[in-house]
Coordinates of C-alpha atoms in Angstrom, one line a residue:
Chain A
M1 CA 0.0 -0.2 0.0
P2 CA 1.5 3.4 -1.0
S3 CA 1.2 6.1 1.6
I4 CA 2.3 9.6 1.3
S5 CA 3.3 11.8 4.3
R6 CA 2.7 15.4 4.8
D7 CA 6.4 16.1 4.5
E8 CA 6.6 14.6 1.3
V9 CA 3.5 16.7 0.0
A10 CA 5.4 19.7 1.4
H11 CA 8.5 18.6 -0.6
L12 CA 6.6 18.0 -3.8
A13 CA 4.8 21.4 -3.5
R14 CA 8.2 23.1 -3.3
L15 CA 9.3 21.2 -6.3
A16 CA 6.3 22.2 -8.0
R17 CA 6.8 26.0 -7.1
L18 CA 3.5 26.0 -5.0
A19 CA 4.0 28.1 -1.8
A20 CA 1.3 25.8 -0.1
T21 CA -0.2 26.9 3.3
D22 CA -0.1 24.5 6.4
D23 CA -3.8 24.0 6.0
E24 CA -3.5 23.0 2.6
L25 CA -0.8 20.6 3.3
D26 CA -2.9 19.0 5.9
L27 CA -5.8 18.6 3.5
F28 CA -3.8 17.4 0.4
A29 CA -1.8 14.8 2.3
G30 CA -5.0 12.9 3.2
Q31 CA -6.7 13.4 -0.1
L32 CA -3.5 12.4 -2.1
D33 CA -3.1 9.4 0.0
T34 CA -6.6 8.2 -0.7
I35 CA -6.2 9.0 -4.5
L36 CA -2.9 7.1 -4.6
N37 CA -4.3 4.0 -3.0
A38 CA -7.0 4.0 -5.7
V39 CA -4.9 4.5 -8.8
A40 CA -2.0 2.1 -7.4
Q41 CA -4.2 -0.6 -8.8
V42 CA -2.3 0.1 -12.1
G43 CA 0.5 -1.9 -10.4
E44 CA -1.2 -5.2 -11.0
V45 CA -0.1 -5.0 -14.7
S46 CA 3.5 -3.8 -14.0
Q47 CA 4.8 -7.3 -14.4
Q48 CA 3.3 -8.0 -17.6
D49 CA 5.5 -7.7 -20.8
V50 CA 3.7 -5.2 -22.7
P51 CA 5.2 -1.9 -24.3
P52 CA 4.2 1.4 -22.8
T53 CA 2.0 3.8 -24.8
S54 CA 2.6 7.5 -24.5
H55 CA 0.5 8.6 -27.3
A56 CA -2.7 7.3 -29.1
V57 CA -1.2 8.1 -32.4
P58 CA 2.4 7.3 -33.5
L59 CA 4.5 10.4 -33.3
T60 CA 7.0 11.2 -35.8
N61 CA 9.1 14.3 -36.3
V62 CA 7.3 17.1 -38.0
F63 CA 9.3 19.4 -40.2
R64 CA 8.6 22.6 -41.9
E65 CA 10.2 24.5 -44.9
D66 CA 12.9 26.8 -43.4
V67 CA 11.3 30.0 -44.6
V68 CA 10.3 33.2 -42.8
R69 CA 6.6 33.2 -41.8
P70 CA 4.4 35.7 -39.8
C71 CA 4.8 35.5 -36.0
L72 CA 3.9 37.6 -33.1
T73 CA 5.2 41.1 -33.0
Q74 CA 7.4 42.2 -30.1
Q75 CA 4.2 44.3 -28.9
Q76 CA 2.0 41.3 -29.1
A77 CA 4.5 39.0 -27.4
L78 CA 4.9 41.5 -24.4
S79 CA 1.1 42.5 -24.3
G80 CA 0.4 40.1 -21.5
A81 CA 3.5 40.6 -19.6
P82 CA 3.1 41.4 -15.9
S83 CA 5.9 43.8 -16.4
A84 CA 7.9 44.9 -19.4
E85 CA 10.6 47.5 -19.9
E86 CA 12.5 48.7 -23.1
G87 CA 10.8 46.0 -25.0
R88 CA 11.8 43.2 -22.9
F89 CA 10.1 41.1 -20.0
R90 CA 10.9 42.6 -16.7
V91 CA 11.7 39.7 -14.2
P92 CA 12.8 39.5 -10.6
R93 CA 16.3 38.4 -9.9
I94 CA 17.0 34.9 -10.7
L95 CA 19.7 34.0 -8.3
G96 CA 19.1 33.8 -4.5
E97 CA 21.4 35.2 -1.7
E98 CA 23.5 32.1 -1.6
Q99 CA 24.3 32.0 -5.3
Chain B
M1 CA -38.9 33.9 -25.7
S2 CA -38.1 34.1 -29.4
E3 CA -38.8 30.9 -31.2
L4 CA -35.5 31.3 -33.1
I5 CA -33.5 30.1 -30.0
R6 CA -35.3 26.8 -30.0
L7 CA -34.4 25.9 -33.6
S8 CA -31.6 23.4 -34.4
A9 CA -28.5 24.9 -35.9
A10 CA -29.5 23.3 -39.1
D11 CA -32.9 24.8 -39.3
L12 CA -31.6 28.2 -38.1
A13 CA -28.8 28.2 -40.9
D14 CA -31.5 27.3 -43.4
K15 CA -33.6 30.3 -42.4
I16 CA -30.6 32.5 -42.4
H17 CA -29.5 31.3 -45.8
K18 CA -32.9 31.8 -47.3
R19 CA -32.9 35.2 -45.8
E20 CA -36.1 34.5 -43.8
V21 CA -34.3 35.8 -40.8
S22 CA -30.9 37.7 -40.7
A23 CA -27.9 36.4 -38.8
V24 CA -27.9 39.8 -36.8
E25 CA -31.7 38.8 -35.6
A26 CA -30.5 35.3 -34.8
T27 CA -27.6 36.6 -32.8
Q28 CA -29.6 39.3 -31.0
A29 CA -32.2 36.7 -30.1
H30 CA -29.5 34.6 -28.4
L31 CA -28.0 37.7 -26.8
D32 CA -31.4 38.5 -25.4
R33 CA -31.7 35.1 -23.9
I34 CA -28.3 35.3 -22.2
A35 CA -29.2 38.6 -20.7
E36 CA -32.6 36.9 -19.5
V37 CA -31.4 33.7 -18.0
D38 CA -27.7 33.6 -17.5
G39 CA -27.8 35.2 -14.1
A40 CA -29.4 31.9 -13.0
V41 CA -27.5 29.7 -15.2
H42 CA -23.9 31.3 -15.4
A43 CA -22.9 29.4 -18.4
F44 CA -20.7 32.5 -19.7
L45 CA -17.6 34.0 -18.4
H46 CA -17.6 36.6 -21.0
V47 CA -20.2 37.8 -23.6
N48 CA -18.9 39.4 -26.6
T49 CA -21.9 41.4 -27.6
E50 CA -20.5 43.9 -30.2
G51 CA -18.0 41.3 -31.6
A52 CA -21.0 38.8 -32.2
L53 CA -23.1 41.5 -33.8
A54 CA -20.3 42.6 -36.0
A55 CA -19.5 38.9 -37.1
A56 CA -23.3 38.4 -37.9
A57 CA -23.6 41.5 -39.7
K58 CA -20.7 40.5 -42.0
V59 CA -22.5 37.1 -42.7
D60 CA -25.5 39.0 -43.7
E61 CA -23.6 41.2 -46.1
Q62 CA -22.0 38.0 -47.6
I63 CA -25.3 36.3 -48.0
A64 CA -26.7 39.4 -49.7
V65 CA -24.3 39.0 -52.4
G66 CA -24.8 35.1 -52.6
E67 CA -21.8 34.0 -50.6
V68 CA -22.5 31.5 -47.8
A69 CA -19.2 30.6 -46.1
S70 CA -20.4 27.2 -44.6
P71 CA -23.6 25.2 -44.0
L72 CA -23.5 26.8 -40.4
A73 CA -22.8 30.5 -41.5
G74 CA -24.6 32.9 -39.4
V75 CA -25.3 30.4 -36.5
P76 CA -24.3 31.6 -33.0
L77 CA -21.9 29.4 -30.9
A78 CA -20.6 29.4 -27.4
L79 CA -16.9 28.6 -27.0
K80 CA -15.3 27.1 -24.2
D81 CA -12.9 29.5 -22.4
V82 CA -9.9 27.1 -23.1
M83 CA -9.7 28.2 -26.7
T84 CA -7.7 31.4 -27.4
T85 CA -9.6 34.4 -28.8
I86 CA -7.9 37.5 -30.0
D87 CA -11.0 39.7 -29.3
A88 CA -11.9 38.3 -25.9
P89 CA -10.2 37.2 -22.6
T90 CA -9.3 33.4 -22.1
T91 CA -9.0 32.4 -18.5
V92 CA -9.6 28.6 -18.6
G93 CA -11.5 29.2 -15.5
S94 CA -8.4 30.3 -13.5
K95 CA -7.4 33.2 -11.6
I96 CA -3.8 32.9 -13.1
L97 CA -5.2 34.0 -16.4
E98 CA -7.7 36.4 -15.3
N99 CA -8.5 39.2 -17.9
W100 CA -5.8 37.6 -20.3
L101 CA -6.3 38.7 -23.8
P102 CA -4.3 36.3 -26.0
P103 CA -2.2 37.6 -28.9
Y104 CA -3.7 34.9 -31.3
D105 CA -6.6 32.8 -32.3
A106 CA -6.7 29.0 -31.7
T107 CA -7.0 27.1 -35.0
V108 CA -10.6 26.0 -33.9
T109 CA -11.5 29.7 -33.3
E110 CA -10.1 30.6 -36.8
R111 CA -12.0 27.9 -38.5
L112 CA -15.3 29.0 -36.9
R113 CA -14.7 32.5 -37.9
A114 CA -14.0 31.3 -41.5
A115 CA -17.0 29.5 -41.5
G116 CA -19.2 32.5 -40.5
I117 CA -20.1 30.9 -37.3
V118 CA -20.8 33.7 -34.7
I119 CA -19.0 33.5 -31.3
L120 CA -21.4 34.8 -28.7
G121 CA -18.8 34.6 -25.8
K122 CA -16.7 32.2 -23.7
T123 CA -18.1 29.5 -21.5
N124 CA -17.4 28.3 -17.9
M125 CA -15.3 25.5 -17.1
D126 CA -13.6 23.5 -14.3
E127 CA -10.3 25.4 -13.9
F128 CA -7.7 24.1 -16.7
A129 CA -10.6 21.6 -17.6
M130 CA -9.7 19.6 -14.3
G131 CA -13.1 18.5 -13.1
S132 CA -16.5 16.8 -13.8
S133 CA -18.9 19.6 -12.3
T134 CA -17.6 23.1 -13.4
E135 CA -17.5 23.7 -9.5
N136 CA -13.8 24.0 -9.9
S137 CA -14.1 27.2 -11.8
A138 CA -12.4 30.2 -10.0
Y139 CA -15.4 32.2 -11.3
G140 CA -18.2 30.3 -9.5
P141 CA -20.2 27.2 -10.6
T142 CA -22.5 26.9 -13.7
H143 CA -26.0 25.5 -12.9
N144 CA -27.9 22.8 -14.8
P145 CA -30.8 24.0 -16.6
W146 CA -32.7 20.9 -15.7
D147 CA -32.3 21.8 -12.1
L148 CA -30.4 24.8 -11.1
E149 CA -29.2 23.2 -7.7
R150 CA -27.3 20.6 -9.7
I151 CA -24.1 20.6 -11.7
P152 CA -24.1 20.7 -15.4
G153 CA -21.3 18.3 -15.7
G154 CA -17.6 19.3 -16.3
S155 CA -15.3 20.4 -17.4
G156 CA -17.3 21.9 -20.3
G157 CA -20.4 22.7 -17.9
G158 CA -20.7 26.2 -19.3
S159 CA -21.0 24.8 -22.9
S160 CA -23.5 22.1 -22.1
A161 CA -25.6 24.4 -20.0
S162 CA -25.7 27.1 -22.7
L163 CA -27.3 24.5 -25.0
A164 CA -29.8 23.3 -22.5
A165 CA -30.7 26.9 -21.7
F166 CA -31.1 27.8 -25.2
E167 CA -28.6 30.4 -25.1
A168 CA -26.8 28.8 -28.0
P169 CA -27.6 26.1 -30.4
L170 CA -23.8 25.2 -30.9
A171 CA -21.0 25.0 -28.5
I172 CA -17.3 23.9 -28.5
G173 CA -16.0 21.7 -25.7
T174 CA -12.7 19.9 -25.0
D175 CA -12.6 16.2 -23.7
T176 CA -9.4 15.0 -21.8
G177 CA -11.4 12.3 -19.7
G178 CA -15.0 12.9 -20.7
S179 CA -15.5 16.9 -20.4
I180 CA -17.6 16.9 -23.6
R181 CA -19.6 13.7 -23.2
Q182 CA -20.3 13.8 -19.5
P183 CA -21.7 17.4 -19.5
G184 CA -23.8 16.4 -22.5
A185 CA -25.3 13.3 -20.8
V186 CA -26.2 15.2 -17.6
T187 CA -27.8 18.1 -19.6
G188 CA -29.6 16.2 -22.1
T189 CA -27.4 17.3 -25.0
V190 CA -25.1 15.9 -27.5
G191 CA -21.3 15.8 -27.1
V192 CA -18.6 14.4 -29.4
K193 CA -15.1 13.7 -28.7
P194 CA -13.7 13.2 -32.2
T195 CA -10.6 10.9 -32.8
Y196 CA -7.5 12.1 -31.1
G197 CA -5.5 14.2 -33.7
T198 CA -8.5 15.2 -35.9
V199 CA -9.3 18.5 -34.4
S200 CA -6.2 20.9 -34.0
R201 CA -5.0 21.7 -30.4
Y202 CA -3.3 24.7 -31.5
G203 CA -4.5 27.6 -29.2
L204 CA -6.1 25.1 -26.8
V205 CA -4.7 25.9 -23.4
A206 CA -3.0 22.5 -22.7
F207 CA -4.1 20.2 -19.7
S208 CA -3.0 16.7 -20.6
S209 CA -1.7 17.0 -24.3
S210 CA -1.8 13.3 -25.3
L211 CA -5.4 13.1 -24.1
D212 CA -6.9 16.8 -24.9
Q213 CA -9.1 16.8 -27.9
A214 CA -11.8 19.5 -28.9
G215 CA -15.2 18.5 -30.2
P216 CA -18.7 19.7 -31.0
C217 CA -21.5 20.1 -28.7
A218 CA -25.2 20.5 -29.9
R219 CA -28.8 19.6 -29.2
T220 CA -29.0 17.3 -32.1
V221 CA -26.8 14.7 -33.8
L222 CA -26.8 16.3 -37.0
D223 CA -26.0 19.7 -35.7
A224 CA -22.8 18.2 -34.0
A225 CA -21.8 16.5 -37.2
L226 CA -22.1 19.9 -39.1
L227 CA -19.9 21.6 -36.5
H228 CA -17.6 18.5 -36.6
E229 CA -16.9 19.1 -40.2
V230 CA -16.2 22.8 -39.6
I231 CA -13.5 22.3 -36.8
A232 CA -11.9 19.1 -37.9
G233 CA -8.9 18.8 -40.2
Y234 CA -5.2 18.8 -40.6
D235 CA -3.3 21.6 -39.0
P236 CA 0.5 21.9 -39.5
M237 CA 0.5 24.1 -36.2
D238 CA -0.2 20.9 -34.2
S239 CA 2.4 18.2 -34.3
T240 CA 0.0 15.4 -33.4
S241 CA -2.5 16.5 -36.1
I242 CA -3.4 13.6 -38.4
N243 CA -2.9 14.5 -42.0
Q244 CA -6.1 12.7 -43.4
P245 CA -9.4 14.0 -45.0
V246 CA -12.2 14.8 -42.5
R247 CA -14.6 11.8 -42.0
P248 CA -18.0 12.2 -43.8
V249 CA -19.8 12.5 -40.5
V250 CA -22.6 14.8 -41.9
E251 CA -23.4 12.3 -44.5
A252 CA -23.4 9.4 -41.7
A253 CA -25.8 11.4 -39.5
R254 CA -28.3 11.8 -42.4
Q255 CA -28.1 8.2 -43.4
G256 CA -28.5 7.2 -39.6
A257 CA -31.6 9.6 -39.4
T258 CA -33.4 7.1 -42.0
G259 CA -33.7 4.9 -39.1
D260 CA -32.2 1.7 -40.5
L261 CA -29.4 0.0 -38.7
K262 CA -29.5 -3.5 -40.4
G263 CA -26.1 -4.9 -40.9
V264 CA -24.6 -2.8 -38.0
K265 CA -23.1 -4.7 -35.1
V266 CA -23.2 -3.1 -31.7
G267 CA -21.1 -4.4 -28.7
V268 CA -22.3 -3.6 -25.2
V269 CA -19.3 -3.3 -22.8
R270 CA -19.9 -5.9 -20.2
E271 CA -17.7 -4.1 -17.5
F272 CA -19.9 -0.9 -17.4
R273 CA -22.7 -1.8 -15.2
G274 CA -23.1 -2.9 -11.5
E275 CA -22.0 -1.3 -8.3
G276 CA -22.0 2.5 -8.5
Y277 CA -24.4 2.7 -11.3
Q278 CA -27.7 4.5 -10.7
Q279 CA -30.7 2.2 -11.6
G280 CA -32.4 4.7 -13.7
V281 CA -29.3 5.2 -15.8
I282 CA -29.0 1.5 -16.4
D283 CA -32.9 1.3 -17.3
C284 CA -32.3 4.2 -19.9
F285 CA -29.2 2.3 -21.4
D286 CA -31.1 -1.0 -21.5
A287 CA -33.9 0.7 -23.4
A288 CA -31.7 2.3 -25.8
V289 CA -30.0 -0.9 -26.5
Q290 CA -33.4 -2.4 -27.2
Q291 CA -34.2 0.5 -29.5
L292 CA -30.9 -0.2 -31.5
R293 CA -32.2 -3.9 -31.7
D294 CA -35.6 -2.6 -32.9
L295 CA -33.6 -0.5 -35.7
G296 CA -32.2 -3.6 -37.0
A297 CA -28.8 -3.7 -35.3
E298 CA -27.3 -6.8 -34.1
V299 CA -26.4 -6.5 -30.4
V300 CA -23.9 -8.7 -28.7
E301 CA -22.1 -8.4 -25.3
V302 CA -18.3 -7.6 -25.4
S303 CA -15.8 -7.8 -22.6
C304 CA -13.0 -5.3 -22.3
P305 CA -11.2 -6.7 -19.3
H306 CA -8.5 -3.9 -18.8
F307 CA -11.1 -0.9 -18.7
K308 CA -11.2 -1.4 -14.9
Y309 CA -7.6 0.0 -14.7
A310 CA -8.4 2.9 -16.9
L311 CA -9.5 5.2 -14.0
G312 CA -6.3 4.8 -12.2
A313 CA -4.2 5.0 -15.4
Y314 CA -6.0 8.4 -16.2
Y315 CA -5.3 9.9 -12.9
L316 CA -1.6 9.2 -13.2
I317 CA -1.1 10.1 -17.0
A318 CA -3.3 13.4 -16.8
P319 CA -1.7 14.7 -13.7
S320 CA 1.7 14.0 -14.8
E321 CA 1.4 15.7 -18.1
A322 CA -0.4 18.7 -16.3
S323 CA 2.3 19.2 -13.9
S324 CA 4.7 19.5 -16.8
N325 CA 2.3 21.6 -18.9
L326 CA 1.4 24.1 -16.2
A327 CA 5.1 24.8 -15.4
R328 CA 4.5 27.4 -18.2
F329 CA 2.6 29.7 -15.5
D330 CA 5.8 31.2 -14.1
A331 CA 4.6 34.9 -13.6
M332 CA 7.2 36.1 -16.2
R333 CA 5.7 36.3 -19.6
Y334 CA 1.9 36.5 -19.2
G335 CA -0.7 35.9 -16.6
L336 CA -0.7 36.7 -12.9
R337 CA 2.2 37.8 -10.9
V338 CA 2.2 38.1 -7.3
D339 CA 5.1 39.8 -5.6
N340 CA 3.5 41.3 -2.3
G341 CA 4.9 44.7 -3.5
A342 CA 8.5 43.5 -2.8
L343 CA 9.6 42.5 -6.3
G344 CA 13.0 44.0 -5.7
E345 CA 13.6 41.6 -2.7
L346 CA 12.1 38.5 -4.0
S347 CA 13.7 36.0 -6.4
A348 CA 12.2 34.6 -9.3
E349 CA 11.4 31.3 -7.8
Q350 CA 9.7 33.0 -4.8
V351 CA 7.6 35.1 -7.1
M352 CA 6.7 32.0 -9.1
S353 CA 5.7 30.0 -6.0
L354 CA 3.6 32.9 -4.5
T355 CA 2.0 33.5 -7.9
R356 CA 1.0 29.8 -8.4
E357 CA -0.2 29.5 -4.9
A358 CA -2.5 32.5 -5.3
G359 CA -3.4 31.8 -8.9
F360 CA -4.3 28.0 -8.9
G361 CA -7.2 26.6 -7.2
P362 CA -7.2 23.4 -4.9
E363 CA -7.9 20.7 -7.7
V364 CA -5.2 22.2 -9.9
K365 CA -2.7 22.0 -7.1
R366 CA -3.7 18.5 -6.1
R367 CA -3.0 17.3 -9.6
I368 CA 0.2 19.2 -10.1
I369 CA 1.5 17.6 -6.8
L370 CA 0.1 14.1 -7.7
G371 CA 1.6 14.4 -11.2
T372 CA 5.1 15.8 -9.6
Y373 CA 5.0 12.6 -7.4
A374 CA 4.2 10.1 -10.2
L375 CA 7.1 11.4 -12.3
S376 CA 9.6 11.5 -9.5
A377 CA 12.5 9.1 -9.4
G378 CA 11.8 5.8 -7.6
Y379 CA 8.1 6.0 -8.2
Y380 CA 8.1 6.5 -12.1
D381 CA 8.0 2.8 -13.0
A382 CA 5.3 1.9 -10.4
Y383 CA 3.1 4.6 -11.3
Y384 CA 3.6 6.4 -14.7
G385 CA 5.2 3.4 -16.3
S386 CA 2.4 1.0 -15.2
A387 CA -0.2 3.5 -16.3
Q388 CA 1.5 3.5 -19.8
K389 CA 1.2 -0.2 -20.0
V390 CA -2.5 0.0 -19.0
R391 CA -2.8 2.3 -22.0
T392 CA -1.6 -0.2 -24.4
L393 CA -3.8 -2.9 -22.9
I394 CA -6.9 -0.7 -23.2
S395 CA -6.0 0.0 -26.8
R396 CA -5.7 -3.7 -27.4
D397 CA -9.2 -4.3 -25.6
F398 CA -10.5 -1.8 -28.1
T399 CA -8.8 -3.4 -31.0
S400 CA -10.1 -6.9 -30.2
A401 CA -13.6 -5.4 -29.5
F402 CA -13.7 -3.7 -33.0
E403 CA -12.7 -6.9 -34.6
Q404 CA -16.2 -8.3 -33.5
V405 CA -18.3 -5.2 -33.7
D406 CA -18.7 -1.9 -35.5
V407 CA -19.3 0.3 -32.4
L408 CA -19.6 0.0 -28.6
V409 CA -22.2 1.3 -26.5
A410 CA -22.2 2.0 -22.6
P411 CA -23.7 4.6 -20.3
T412 CA -21.9 7.9 -20.5
T413 CA -21.7 8.4 -16.9
P414 CA -22.8 6.2 -14.0
T415 CA -25.3 8.7 -12.5
T416 CA -27.4 11.8 -13.4
A417 CA -26.4 15.2 -12.3
F418 CA -25.7 15.6 -8.6
K419 CA -26.2 18.5 -6.3
I420 CA -23.7 21.2 -6.5
G421 CA -21.4 20.8 -3.4
E422 CA -22.3 17.2 -2.9
R423 CA -19.0 15.7 -4.0
I424 CA -16.6 18.6 -3.8
D425 CA -14.8 17.5 -0.7
D426 CA -14.1 14.1 -2.1
P427 CA -11.8 14.1 -5.0
L428 CA -12.1 10.5 -5.5
A429 CA -15.8 10.3 -5.7
M430 CA -15.8 13.2 -8.3
Y431 CA -13.2 11.2 -10.4
L432 CA -15.7 8.2 -10.6
N433 CA -17.9 10.4 -12.9
D434 CA -15.4 9.7 -15.7
L435 CA -15.3 5.9 -15.3
C436 CA -17.0 5.2 -18.6
T437 CA -15.6 8.1 -20.8
I438 CA -11.8 7.7 -20.0
P439 CA -10.9 4.5 -22.0
S440 CA -11.6 6.4 -25.2
N441 CA -9.2 9.1 -24.3
L442 CA -6.5 6.9 -23.3
A443 CA -6.9 4.9 -26.6
G444 CA -7.6 8.0 -28.9
N445 CA -10.6 6.5 -30.5
A446 CA -13.8 8.4 -31.2
A447 CA -16.9 8.5 -28.8
L448 CA -19.9 10.6 -28.2
S449 CA -23.0 10.9 -26.0
V450 CA -26.5 11.2 -27.0
P451 CA -29.4 11.7 -24.7
S452 CA -31.1 8.4 -23.7
G453 CA -34.0 9.6 -21.6
L454 CA -34.7 10.7 -18.1
A455 CA -33.9 8.6 -15.0
A456 CA -37.1 7.5 -13.5
E457 CA -36.0 8.2 -9.9
D458 CA -35.0 11.7 -10.2
G459 CA -36.3 12.8 -13.8
L460 CA -32.8 13.9 -14.8
P461 CA -31.3 13.1 -18.2
A462 CA -29.0 10.2 -18.8
G463 CA -26.7 9.5 -21.8
L464 CA -26.0 6.8 -24.3
Q465 CA -22.3 6.7 -25.1
V466 CA -21.3 5.3 -28.7
M467 CA -17.7 4.6 -29.3
A468 CA -16.1 3.9 -32.8
P469 CA -12.6 3.1 -33.8
A470 CA -10.2 5.7 -34.5
L471 CA -10.7 7.5 -37.8
A472 CA -14.1 5.9 -38.0
D473 CA -16.1 8.6 -36.3
E474 CA -18.9 8.4 -39.0
R475 CA -19.9 5.0 -37.6
M476 CA -21.0 6.5 -34.3
Y477 CA -22.9 9.4 -35.8
R478 CA -24.9 7.0 -38.0
V479 CA -25.9 4.9 -34.9
A480 CA -26.5 8.0 -32.6
A481 CA -28.6 9.7 -35.4
A482 CA -30.8 6.6 -36.0
Y483 CA -31.2 6.2 -32.1
E484 CA -32.0 9.8 -31.7
V485 CA -34.8 9.6 -34.4
A486 CA -36.4 6.4 -32.7
R487 CA -36.2 7.7 -29.3
D488 CA -37.8 11.1 -30.2
A489 CA -40.6 9.1 -31.9
A490 CA -41.0 6.7 -29.0
Q491 CA -41.0 9.5 -26.3
G492 CA -43.0 12.1 -28.2
G493 CA -40.4 14.5 -29.2
P494 CA -36.9 15.6 -28.4
L495 CA -35.8 15.2 -24.7
I496 CA -34.4 18.9 -24.7
N497 CA -38.2 20.1 -25.1
R498 CA -38.9 18.7 -21.6
V499 CA -36.3 21.0 -19.9
P500 CA -38.2 23.3 -17.4
E501 CA -38.8 26.9 -18.3
L502 CA -36.2 29.1 -16.7
E503 CA -37.5 32.0 -14.9
A504 CA -35.7 35.5 -15.5
I505 CA -33.4 36.2 -12.7
S506 CA -31.3 39.1 -13.0
R507 CA -27.7 39.2 -12.3

C-alpha cells in the first residue's frame, strides 16, 4: 500500500513551485493518500511484458520548410507581460542570496 | 422567448441562408436570451456582444451577395474558455489567467470565424478543464438548466448548460477524460469527442496533451456533425494533427436519421454496469439498446477486461502531463504575478511560488502535486510506467472489440447530475464520474454521448455513449442519429423540449 506523508507533500509542493499553506498541506496529504491508494491498482499490470503507450497516435518528427513566416510582433508578445521595460520582459532576480 | 432560440442549428442556418431571418436577428435573439437567463445559469464567463453582432452583420452582407461561407454560416456558438480568442479574454476558469487577452486565435477559433459561425462568448469550465462538475471554476459554478441546484457536468459545464438553456444552438468543448460527453449526458445534449489528432490543439490551453481533444456540442446529432466538419482537419501548427481527410460525419448522420441499422453490429461493454451505477441510468441504457435492436442492429455483449484499470491510469497520466504543462505559468511572460509589493527583494523562484499559490485552485494544485510525485525518481516505474502499460492494454481491448463489432455502447456516466457541493470535498468520488468515458481518451478513438431519456427516480437526463474506432467517427454518428430519431418518436419529441422553463433572474 502506498502512503504519502505530509512532509513528502510539502517537498513536492516546493518542487512544483507552490507556496502551499499549512492548512492545504494537511488537507492534500490525506486526499492524495486516498487517491494514490486507488490509482495504485495499475501496479497489477506492472509485471506484464507489454510496451508502454505515450500517445494514441504514433509520433513522428514534424518538419516545415525553413522559410520566414508571420509570427507575433514584439508588442504582441509583451502584451500579456506582468511587467515590461524597453521592449523586454521585466523579471525578478533569478539568483538567490547564496548563489 | 423568441422561437429562433429553440431551432436546431441546421434549421436556423436554413432560415438565415434563405434570408427569412438575418444572422444579426438570430444573434440578437440569443444575446437577449443570455441577458435573460444567464444570471441563473452562469454558463458564460464573457459575452462578446459587439463582436458577435459585427460577425453576424458580416455574414448577412456576404449572404446578400450570394456568398455562404459554410452550412452553419450565421449560426451563433458558445466557445469554451479554453480556446484562445484574440478579441475576448481567455481565462481557462483560472485566476492565473484572469483578464488575459491572447495575442492569437486558436485554430478552432479561426475555423469557426472562417465558416461564418458567430461566437457569442466564452463559457465557464472547471479550472484548466480539471473536473467533472464546473465547480472548480475560479469564477463560480454553472447551474444545470434541468435543476439549477445541480451540476451541469464538467469540465465543459458552461458549454453544455448554454445549449440546454437555449442560450446557443452550438458549443465547443474539449474532452480529456470525458469533459464533452459527461456534460452532454447530464444536460440532455449531444457531445462528441472526435478521434484524437483530428481537431487541432493549437491555441487550446494544454491540460494533458496526449489526451486533450476538442469537439462539437449541440442539441441534435446532425448539428454536432455539421460543426464537426467545420472544426476538424489537418493543421500543421499541431504536431499530433493527423494528415487525413475529414470523415464524412454529416452524411453518416443523415443516413442514420433514415432509421435503418440493419447490418450494424453493436457491442455492449460488459464491464460498465453494476455497483455505483444508478438504476435509472441503467434502465435508460437498456431501453436504448433495445431500441438499437428494433432498428435492425445486431447487439452482442463484449468484454473489455482492462477497462477497470482506466481510471487509475488516467489519474496518473493526466496529472503527470499537467504538472509539466502548467510549469509555463511562471509569472514572467503572461498571466498573474504576485510579488507582495516586494519585487526587488524576491527571487524569480519566490515570485513564481507565490503566484502559483494564489493563482491556482485546490484541484489544480492537487493534480500538479500528484503528477510531480508520479514522475519522480523511484516512483516513475510503479506509477507512470504502469499507467502507460495500461494504456496499451486498453487499446488492445478496443482493437479486439472492434474486430467483433462496429461500435461499442455504454452509459456515458454512472449517475445523473448531482447537487452542487455534494462531492466537492471528496476528489475520488468526483473522479468516478469519468469511469466510462476515460478509455476512449487513453486509446484515442472516437466517442460521443446522445441523450437516452430521463432517469425514473429523479427525472434527470442520462446519456448513451457510442464509441467507434479511431478515424471511423462516422460510424457513431450513424448509430446515434438513428437512435435519436427512434427515441424522439417513442418519447413524443426531443428530450430537450422537456427541460423546465427558466425564470428570468437578473444578475
